[in-house]
Amino acid sequence: MKTSPLKKTEGKRSAEGERLAEIVARVGHLLPDQGPLQVFIHHNTAHAFQHLEFHDAVVEAAKLYRAEPYLSEARFRTEYASGRINDEDLAAALETLKDRLPAEPPRLPLPLTRIRMAMLGRPIVERRGAALRFALDEEGAIERFQPWVDETSRTKAIETSLPWLREHGEYSAKAVKDPEWAVVDALWRHTLHLITQMPVVRPIKEDRPARLSDYLLAATGADADRQMNGLLIPLTAAYFDFGMANWELPNRERGFFNATKALFSAGPLPPVSWLASLHKAWRHIDASGLSAGDIALEVLRDFGVTEEHWEAFMSADLLALKGWSGMVSRLERMPTDRPKGSPPASLMDFVAVRLVIERAALRDIADRAGFRGVELSTLSRQLHAEEQATSPNPAERAFVLFQVFQALGLGLGDISAYSSTEATALCKAVSQFDELWRRRVYQEAYEHHHRVQIVDAVRGNLQEQTRCQQPTPKLQFICCFDEREESLRRHLEEIDPAYETIGAAGFFALPISYKGIDDYSFSTFCPVILTPQRTILEEVLPEHRYTHTKRTRARRRLGRLLYWGYRGSRSLFAGLLWTVFGLFSMLPMASRILIPRTAARWRRQLHRLVVPAPQTKLAAFHEAQPEEVHPHENELPKGFEFTEAARRLGLLFNDTGYVREEQFAPLIVVLGHGATSVNNPLLSAYNCGACGGHHGEASARLFAAMGNHPTVRGLLRKQGITIPETTRFVGGMHDTTNCAITLSDVGDLPASHHSLLREGKESLDRARMMSAHERCRRFLLASPRITPAKALRHVEDRSDNLAEPRPEYGHCTNAIAIVGRRSISRNLFLDRRAFLISYDPFNDPTGEILERLSIPVCVVGGGISLEYYFSCVDNETYGSGTKLPHNIIGLFGVMNGHLSDLRTGLTRQMVEIHEPVRLLVIIESTPEILVGITERKPIVKEFVRNRWIQLICINPHDGSVTQFTGSGFVPYSHAAPPVATVPDSRSWYEGHREHLAPVRVAAGSWPRIADKTLMPQGGQHG
Amino acid sequence: MDSLLRMHIGSIDLDLPSIALTALPTLALLAVILIGGAMLIHWPSERYTVAVCRSIGLCTLISAVVLAVSVFSDATGRNSVSLQLGEWFFLGEHDLNIVFFGDRLSSAFAILISVAYTFAGHFSVRYLHREPGHARFFLLMSLFSLGMITLALAGNLAVLFVGWELVGLTSALLIGFFHDRSSPVIAGIQAFATYRICDIGLLTGAFLLAHYAPKEDLIAWSQHGSAAAIVAALPPEITLATALLLLLAAMGKSAQFPVGGWLPKAMEGPTPTSAVFYGSLSVHAGVYLLLRAYPLFEAVPAARYTMLVVGLATAVYGALVRHVQSDAKNILAYATMAQLGLIFAEISCGFTTLATWHFFGHGALRMWQFLRVPSAIHELHALSSMLGGRRRLWHIWETILPTRASLWLYTACVERFYLEQIIEALVIRPFQALVRLVVYIDGYLYGEHAVSALTKSHSIAEANLMNRAKGLQPVTSSASKGEGSPKEHT
């Protein structure tokens, strides 16, 4: 009997512990889901709210993270003023949101749309407190009409008001002299009078208690978070460190909680009172032998957080340090993100350590503020009870209404004529259409403008293209569908109508684990949603083995020297030696700061001299029997078998719709892409996302090697994909930062292809130069009249310049994804804004291929666009703010300055020219197929139904365009003028800095069909 | 050769070194006026600011090189140049002149300063492109270099003090450059407060010297023979006091133990400022002062021993704390601190030549390393790839110390040896209490109205808190047990 209460509490404790563990896991899902810097992959920042409709989700997310849901109203107004949003867009947006906007109050005296349009078009602002007083007293808001009120409204308002003033005996001498003053003054008084008669809506005080540290901060000015972060952040960083610190945190392998416990319970107590009590607490924990979960429960009890508030408290507490908590949570869920041998990650451990430190810090602050002896739970309750919710006062509410009256051009005569019900309805209509609603409408309008522009252009282009006939392809380029390749592809196709570019995911359907000759470990070359199937090694040709040995030896020696320099110069005694001779560092410093491009060239030349480069090939094939394929359970087989290689290649050819002999050119260049820059912690975000944030060269090279193999060709033929005997593939790599293009294994090409290769190289050189030129229009440091050759030098300089916080703009301009034949987007200037995925609807009658493509397009493309959206609308909360004070910590993240929360999301430099619109996905398919796919793929359904992307469907059979609205596909109807034509891209973009509208480019367009009979849409398939 | 360096403008006979010496502070002042003036009239464009900074930087660099060449070569037949630009003020028999002078040490320092200004300026053109506060940054940077040049070329302690203060002020403003967040501002205030307290040393030291050796300026101090004569003429206790006071000033600027806590926190500004100021220039201002005042220390061994202890303590402290840091900027900051400690130790032992080389080499190397701080991932990854894998780190303390002792040492390093908390408890909080006491007495004596608005609102908030605290009954341990126990019985 005696043991039963103990057992009971044990049982209770474990049940409680389980519930807490569940809650912590749930809260972990709300935290930023960004991995270590090396594996930076774009994703939807508000992934925890993906199950909600977009507009609801951004608002909910904004509440939770204390962020902005949309761009500011002021920014939208600037866009309205510049014409980026016009009245037509606003009307369309109001129409789109019709069912969601607050219902029209009964007996409204004016049309609701008129009120709303008036509120949108004018800079109506809510002013509170001192700002309102300033407007009233200093800015003359109650003496003159607002400066934005146009002349007609002003005259109308005065005219309708004067009779009323006379009637009410307010037409004084001053009013005769200055009628505007009299009218505005009376209008303000009348509005105030109206408002005071309206029922006041009291805001509801939130039931959930905030964190005690917030109360203490408000009451005493002492920041408990700062105090505890000063200890928790270095500790967490040292625990997860990937190899930056000289002295690793001891006992890392035992977990965060245990390692911390061991640290704090050793040795004498520190001479600082709060730290001493913290150490004592840890000693107590060590003696009690309780687990992390038990300790977390204990602290929650001490804080007086009852079980129903656990979730709210935990989310508030972890979101107060969301970067670090998110990193722990992410590392726990994705252990492969870390190098081998890293310590275990557990969010529960982190929670327990954080709560214990938090308790000590709060106790210290409470003691110092005079609450000595008062339990934290009591204090928390007391301070919560004292907090009061505030509601706007009548003048604040009246000021908005006052401005609306002015915007509508209403005079006192009109207003006083309203019955009290009408006036109430009017007030209600105004107050319901609050700032949040206005921004929501603006957002829809902003997207509408862009959508209409693009869809009209694509439709117009399609009509043009059907009148043309494709010549036999001479050269083909398979690129990543990345929007940064759009300009390169366009400029290539402008050179010759017989050039064709194909867009596919940059890993070219080859999920591999790759190790180059210089790498010491394998890297994953595939999108995060896939797992690598095979390992591929870069092998040195037998005759170059000696060079390779020399290379390895030279690299080792150089590495040892540099490593000694790196660590030594930062250490005490070796540092003495390094720093005494430190004046020698002036040489590299001067050259790399003053002449970065030349210095980089020198360095590369020197490197080539010291470290020779052997010739290599990829070990693409596994020539053993199929049963030997799996040597070990958890080790991937090396290389592809021929059947698998053919299957993988077949996937890509089928996806892109290239299956018939006449579709293939004699030379096909496969280009992976990547970025090169220095001084840039977020480098992997600029690389190929489809290659797991690496350079895509290996994938392209592997694809070419496999495509050239006769056995693979034979197997492909059996699948119905006939590649002509004469066709050869060449792999290569396009550097999106410095616009360099390198081709690999060109020595393997037969002599018959040499002239074609030469032509291809020349064309690539020209196209990359023009692409660099087009990119330079965005860089304010490049002259708007820069020549193409200088532009190339400019981008090379960016790539090598240590001082450059924006080596390239990355995905900054992304806004569109077009899935369909290249012919529908060919010759269309899309301003590097479109992901272009090659897909042939006629090769896919059932939609099976499109289903496969739907994930990369909607989820990966949509994820990129949404990460940019969130980082752009609230750069400080969702993004990581300006890059300049960033400091790399533990080789996995960045923080601001010497100590701060981990910064997640994109930097301000990465999003500064971004237009936050949801990705506009244009798919060449039928609505039925698309509906079918969303039914089968829940994740795609989530993105489409909840409108995280805008979906447009172009029916390939009849060219009709439909648009997905919340309920389903509706015909897209927008009367548009035919798309404009310019001679070439350069003549359209040169001298412009801003986003440009799409136009049709004449250069490189296909010849018109001679006879006037129009080819049916799918004509080429006969 | 001599005629080449000489220039005749009308009747005024000016030689090239003097022109260079005059040009250095004038150019820096010109940059401040040009950028600051443009900011006053209208917000200057990036182009304008950048053009001013670049051209002035280049001219400064040329002037510094001319000065150094003429000082280092014996072309002019002397190894220092001095120039009196005017009289500042005089008081009885004391008069203070605006004197600049350049010898080998100061002209070399001037080169380092102008190199830093030019490079960091050139770097910032891109780095701060499109950044809000672009002009403010360049203005502060120019002000800073004006301060540094004044400090380096000062002919007497009064002029040096002006430069010293300017450097301190602009450093604090640059640390708090991103003033929309709280931590840069707090870090800036901490640096500023440390500087203020330690500057008492420089000011008092300068007064003492002005009182006991009124006619001697730094030019005399720079000549070994005359310096020894001055020191010999001073009363011994004054020599000791002055030496210790100047050491205090140098400790603050050069982030020595135990007042160096501001240095790692100063990493809040944009990278070029970290590079120029904390890495290579302002932290060496203390070293420069000590090298200048070395004859004083030579005479009093007690001051030298103090310097040695401070230097070694800083070196050990910096090296130990650096071991556990896992972020790029803190590692560099503590490494810098450790080397500065070594330089102090070198000076105290009389190795002034070594200390000078160390000073300049360290300045240049750290400048370069701070500029490359964001590429740490890149560099370490490349190194791992060259070495064929991640280097396994072996740590000496875990090997030689017993487990518990090494655990304790690790914790102490993570908590930075509790230095800041101790200073807070021993210095800051008593000082705050003193202020409160003074305010209270003030209010008591002169009534409530005499209390300024700021302190009033603060004291009211505090009074409210105290009332609230009184209203809450302390919960005894038995009561909490009593609360918990019924639940267990159910």
PDB file of N, CA and C in Angstrom, chain A residues 448-500:
ATOM      1  N   HIS A 448      -2.458  39.975 -59.630  1.00  0.00           N
ATOM      2  CA  HIS A 448      -3.320  40.002 -60.816  1.00  0.00           C
ATOM      3  C   HIS A 448      -2.613  40.699 -61.968  1.00  0.00           C
ATOM      4  N   HIS A 449      -2.005  41.818 -61.653  1.00  0.00           N
ATOM      5  CA  HIS A 449      -1.326  42.598 -62.694  1.00  0.00           C
ATOM      6  C   HIS A 449      -0.267  41.751 -63.390  1.00  0.00           C
ATOM      7  N   HIS A 450       0.515  41.095 -62.575  1.00  0.00           N
ATOM      8  CA  HIS A 450       1.604  40.275 -63.090  1.00  0.00           C
ATOM      9  C   HIS A 450       1.059  39.085 -63.878  1.00  0.00           C
ATOM     10  N   ARG A 451       0.022  38.457 -63.329  1.00  0.00           N
ATOM     11  CA  ARG A 451      -0.541  37.258 -63.942  1.00  0.00           C
ATOM     12  C   ARG A 451      -1.080  37.566 -65.334  1.00  0.00           C
ATOM     13  N   VAL A 452      -1.859  38.631 -65.390  1.00  0.00           N
ATOM     14  CA  VAL A 452      -2.491  38.991 -66.655  1.00  0.00           C
ATOM     15  C   VAL A 452      -1.429  39.280 -67.718  1.00  0.00           C
ATOM     16  N   GLN A 453      -0.406  40.008 -67.275  1.00  0.00           N
ATOM     17  CA  GLN A 453       0.674  40.369 -68.186  1.00  0.00           C
ATOM     18  C   GLN A 453       1.324  39.113 -68.788  1.00  0.00           C
ATOM     19  N   ILE A 454       1.628  38.176 -67.919  1.00  0.00           N
ATOM     20  CA  ILE A 454       2.362  36.986 -68.359  1.00  0.00           C
ATOM     21  C   ILE A 454       1.464  36.062 -69.181  1.00  0.00           C
ATOM     22  N   VAL A 455       0.264  35.814 -68.660  1.00  0.00           N
ATOM     23  CA  VAL A 455      -0.600  34.851 -69.356  1.00  0.00           C
ATOM     24  C   VAL A 455      -0.964  35.384 -70.737  1.00  0.00           C
ATOM     25  N   ASP A 456      -1.241  36.673 -70.815  1.00  0.00           N
ATOM     26  CA  ASP A 456      -1.546  37.255 -72.122  1.00  0.00           C
ATOM     27  C   ASP A 456      -0.377  37.089 -73.079  1.00  0.00           C
ATOM     28  N   ALA A 457       0.823  37.318 -72.551  1.00  0.00           N
ATOM     29  CA  ALA A 457       1.997  37.220 -73.415  1.00  0.00           C
ATOM     30  C   ALA A 457       2.207  35.781 -73.874  1.00  0.00           C
ATOM     31  N   VAL A 458       2.044  34.840 -72.964  1.00  0.00           N
ATOM     32  CA  VAL A 458       2.244  33.434 -73.333  1.00  0.00           C
ATOM     33  C   VAL A 458       1.189  33.030 -74.361  1.00  0.00           C
ATOM     34  N   ARG A 459      -0.038  33.458 -74.136  1.00  0.00           N
ATOM     35  CA  ARG A 459      -1.104  33.113 -75.067  1.00  0.00           C
ATOM     36  C   ARG A 459      -0.823  33.729 -76.447  1.00  0.00           C
ATOM     37  N   GLY A 460      -0.414  34.983 -76.424  1.00  0.00           N
ATOM     38  CA  GLY A 460      -0.119  35.649 -77.693  1.00  0.00           C
ATOM     39  C   GLY A 460       1.036  34.980 -78.406  1.00  0.00           C
ATOM     40  N   ASN A 461       2.039  34.610 -77.655  1.00  0.00           N
ATOM     41  CA  ASN A 461       3.212  33.968 -78.223  1.00  0.00           C
ATOM     42  C   ASN A 461       2.834  32.620 -78.833  1.00  0.00           C
ATOM     43  N   LEU A 462       1.959  31.921 -78.126  1.00  0.00           N
ATOM     44  CA  LEU A 462       1.519  30.612 -78.590  1.00  0.00           C
ATOM     45  C   LEU A 462       0.834  30.747 -79.945  1.00  0.00           C
ATOM     46  N   GLN A 463       0.009  31.778 -80.069  1.00  0.00           N
ATOM     47  CA  GLN A 463      -0.677  31.996 -81.347  1.00  0.00           C
ATOM     48  C   GLN A 463       0.325  32.262 -82.459  1.00  0.00           C
ATOM     49  N   GLU A 464       1.356  33.052 -82.123  1.00  0.00           N
ATOM     50  CA  GLU A 464       2.400  33.328 -83.107  1.00  0.00           C
ATOM     51  C   GLU A 464       3.120  32.046 -83.497  1.00  0.00           C
ATOM     52  N   GLN A 465       3.459  31.273 -82.478  1.00  0.00           N
ATOM     53  CA  GLN A 465       4.274  30.083 -82.701  1.00  0.00           C
ATOM     54  C   GLN A 465       3.561  29.057 -83.578  1.00  0.00           C
ATOM     55  N   THR A 466       2.235  28.990 -83.485  1.00  0.00           N
ATOM     56  CA  THR A 466       1.528  27.995 -84.283  1.00  0.00           C
ATOM     57  C   THR A 466       1.605  28.326 -85.771  1.00  0.00           C
ATOM     58  N   ARG A 467       1.976  29.558 -86.076  1.00  0.00           N
ATOM     59  CA  ARG A 467       2.095  29.927 -87.492  1.00  0.00           C
ATOM     60  C   ARG A 467       3.498  29.649 -88.009  1.00  0.00           C
ATOM     61  N   CYS A 468       4.350  29.151 -87.128  1.00  0.00           N
ATOM     62  CA  CYS A 468       5.738  28.917 -87.517  1.00  0.00           C
ATOM     63  C   CYS A 468       6.027  27.414 -87.523  1.00  0.00           C
ATOM     64  N   GLN A 469       7.114  27.088 -88.193  1.00  0.00           N
ATOM     65  CA  GLN A 469       7.491  25.689 -88.217  1.00  0.00           C
ATOM     66  C   GLN A 469       8.909  25.535 -87.696  1.00  0.00           C
ATOM     67  N   GLN A 470       9.096  24.508 -86.869  1.00  0.00           N
ATOM     68  CA  GLN A 470      10.412  24.317 -86.283  1.00  0.00           C
ATOM     69  C   GLN A 470      11.357  23.724 -87.308  1.00  0.00           C
ATOM     70  N   PRO A 471      12.522  24.343 -87.505  1.00  0.00           N
ATOM     71  CA  PRO A 471      13.511  23.730 -88.397  1.00  0.00           C
ATOM     72  C   PRO A 471      14.150  22.514 -87.725  1.00  0.00           C
ATOM     73  N   THR A 472      14.848  21.709 -88.504  1.00  0.00           N
ATOM     74  CA  THR A 472      15.526  20.543 -87.925  1.00  0.00           C
ATOM     75  C   THR A 472      16.559  21.036 -86.916  1.00  0.00           C
ATOM     76  N   PRO A 473      16.537  20.491 -85.701  1.00  0.00           N
ATOM     77  CA  PRO A 473      17.472  21.004 -84.699  1.00  0.00           C
ATOM     78  C   PRO A 473      18.926  20.706 -85.050  1.00  0.00           C
ATOM     79  N   LYS A 474      19.775  21.698 -84.842  1.00  0.00           N
ATOM     80  CA  LYS A 474      21.192  21.545 -85.142  1.00  0.00           C
ATOM     81  C   LYS A 474      21.990  21.304 -83.859  1.00  0.00           C
ATOM     82  N   LEU A 475      21.661  22.080 -82.859  1.00  0.00           N
ATOM     83  CA  LEU A 475      22.351  21.957 -81.577  1.00  0.00           C
ATOM     84  C   LEU A 475      21.294  22.041 -80.487  1.00  0.00           C
ATOM     85  N   GLN A 476      21.438  21.184 -79.486  1.00  0.00           N
ATOM     86  CA  GLN A 476      20.489  21.272 -78.384  1.00  0.00           C
ATOM     87  C   GLN A 476      21.227  21.446 -77.080  1.00  0.00           C
ATOM     88  N   PHE A 477      20.599  22.138 -76.162  1.00  0.00           N
ATOM     89  CA  PHE A 477      21.210  22.386 -74.852  1.00  0.00           C
ATOM     90  C   PHE A 477      20.210  21.971 -73.790  1.00  0.00           C
ATOM     91  N   ILE A 478      20.593  21.013 -72.969  1.00  0.00           N
ATOM     92  CA  ILE A 478      19.715  20.646 -71.858  1.00  0.00           C
ATOM     93  C   ILE A 478      20.209  21.398 -70.629  1.00  0.00           C
ATOM     94  N   CYS A 479      19.355  22.255 -70.079  1.00  0.00           N
ATOM     95  CA  CYS A 479      19.761  23.049 -68.920  1.00  0.00           C
ATOM     96  C   CYS A 479      18.851  22.712 -67.755  1.00  0.00           C
ATOM     97  N   CYS A 480      19.226  23.240 -66.602  1.00  0.00           N
ATOM     98  CA  CYS A 480      18.339  23.123 -65.454  1.00  0.00           C
ATOM     99  C   CYS A 480      17.157  24.056 -65.708  1.00  0.00           C
ATOM    100  N   PHE A 481      15.992  23.727 -65.163  1.00  0.00           N
ATOM    101  CA  PHE A 481      14.835  24.597 -65.427  1.00  0.00           C
ATOM    102  C   PHE A 481      14.879  25.885 -64.609  1.00  0.00           C
ATOM    103  N   ASP A 482      15.931  26.061 -63.844  1.00  0.00           N
ATOM    104  CA  ASP A 482      16.164  27.254 -63.035  1.00  0.00           C
ATOM    105  C   ASP A 482      15.919  28.550 -63.841  1.00  0.00           C
ATOM    106  N   GLU A 483      15.282  29.550 -63.196  1.00  0.00           N
ATOM    107  CA  GLU A 483      14.971  30.773 -63.935  1.00  0.00           C
ATOM    108  C   GLU A 483      16.216  31.561 -64.324  1.00  0.00           C
ATOM    109  N   ARG A 484      17.352  31.262 -63.666  1.00  0.00           N
ATOM    110  CA  ARG A 484      18.574  31.970 -64.027  1.00  0.00           C
ATOM    111  C   ARG A 484      19.115  31.512 -65.375  1.00  0.00           C
ATOM    112  N   GLU A 485      18.655  30.322 -65.840  1.00  0.00           N
ATOM    113  CA  GLU A 485      19.089  29.817 -67.128  1.00  0.00           C
ATOM    114  C   GLU A 485      18.250  30.405 -68.258  1.00  0.00           C
ATOM    115  N   GLU A 486      17.158  31.074 -67.888  1.00  0.00           N
ATOM    116  CA  GLU A 486      16.241  31.570 -68.920  1.00  0.00           C
ATOM    117  C   GLU A 486      16.950  32.507 -69.885  1.00  0.00           C
ATOM    118  N   SER A 487      17.767  33.417 -69.351  1.00  0.00           N
ATOM    119  CA  SER A 487      18.415  34.379 -70.243  1.00  0.00           C
ATOM    120  C   SER A 487      19.433  33.680 -71.134  1.00  0.00           C
ATOM    121  N   LEU A 488      20.188  32.743 -70.574  1.00  0.00           N
ATOM    122  CA  LEU A 488      21.180  32.014 -71.375  1.00  0.00           C
ATOM    123  C   LEU A 488      20.472  31.278 -72.513  1.00  0.00           C
ATOM    124  N   ARG A 489      19.366  30.634 -72.184  1.00  0.00           N
ATOM    125  CA  ARG A 489      18.640  29.858 -73.186  1.00  0.00           C
ATOM    126  C   ARG A 489      18.074  30.773 -74.269  1.00  0.00           C
ATOM    127  N   ARG A 490      17.518  31.883 -73.838  1.00  0.00           N
ATOM    128  CA  ARG A 490      16.936  32.815 -74.812  1.00  0.00           C
ATOM    129  C   ARG A 490      18.011  33.358 -75.744  1.00  0.00           C
ATOM    130  N   HIS A 491      19.144  33.744 -75.155  1.00  0.00           N
ATOM    131  CA  HIS A 491      20.201  34.301 -75.991  1.00  0.00           C
ATOM    132  C   HIS A 491      20.776  33.250 -76.929  1.00  0.00           C
ATOM    133  N   LEU A 492      20.824  32.005 -76.489  1.00  0.00           N
ATOM    134  CA  LEU A 492      21.276  30.920 -77.382  1.00  0.00           C
ATOM    135  C   LEU A 492      20.328  30.784 -78.561  1.00  0.00           C
ATOM    136  N   GLU A 493      19.053  30.768 -78.253  1.00  0.00           N
ATOM    137  CA  GLU A 493      18.078  30.558 -79.314  1.00  0.00           C
ATOM    138  C   GLU A 493      17.952  31.762 -80.245  1.00  0.00           C
ATOM    139  N   GLU A 494      18.362  32.911 -79.730  1.00  0.00           N
ATOM    140  CA  GLU A 494      18.347  34.087 -80.600  1.00  0.00           C
ATOM    141  C   GLU A 494      19.413  33.993 -81.682  1.00  0.00           C
ATOM    142  N   ILE A 495      20.466  33.190 -81.397  1.00  0.00           N
ATOM    143  CA  ILE A 495      21.559  33.094 -82.360  1.00  0.00           C
ATOM    144  C   ILE A 495      21.126  32.355 -83.616  1.00  0.00           C
ATOM    145  N   ASP A 496      20.416  31.271 -83.456  1.00  0.00           N
ATOM    146  CA  ASP A 496      20.069  30.439 -84.601  1.00  0.00           C
ATOM    147  C   ASP A 496      18.714  29.771 -84.346  1.00  0.00           C
ATOM    148  N   PRO A 497      17.779  29.840 -85.287  1.00  0.00           N
ATOM    149  CA  PRO A 497      16.484  29.191 -85.075  1.00  0.00           C
ATOM    150  C   PRO A 497      16.619  27.677 -84.899  1.00  0.00           C
ATOM    151  N   ALA A 498      17.723  27.126 -85.383  1.00  0.00           N
ATOM    152  CA  ALA A 498      17.880  25.671 -85.308  1.00  0.00           C
ATOM    153  C   ALA A 498      18.490  25.239 -83.968  1.00  0.00           C
ATOM    154  N   TYR A 499      18.730  26.205 -83.085  1.00  0.00           N
ATOM    155  CA  TYR A 499      19.164  25.834 -81.731  1.00  0.00           C
ATOM    156  C   TYR A 499      17.935  25.624 -80.882  1.00  0.00           C
ATOM    157  N   GLU A 500      18.035  24.666 -79.990  1.00  0.00           N
ATOM    158  CA  GLU A 500      16.889  24.427 -79.131  1.00  0.00           C
ATOM    159  C   GLU A 500      17.382  24.174 -77.713  1.00  0.00           C
TER     160      GLU A 500
END
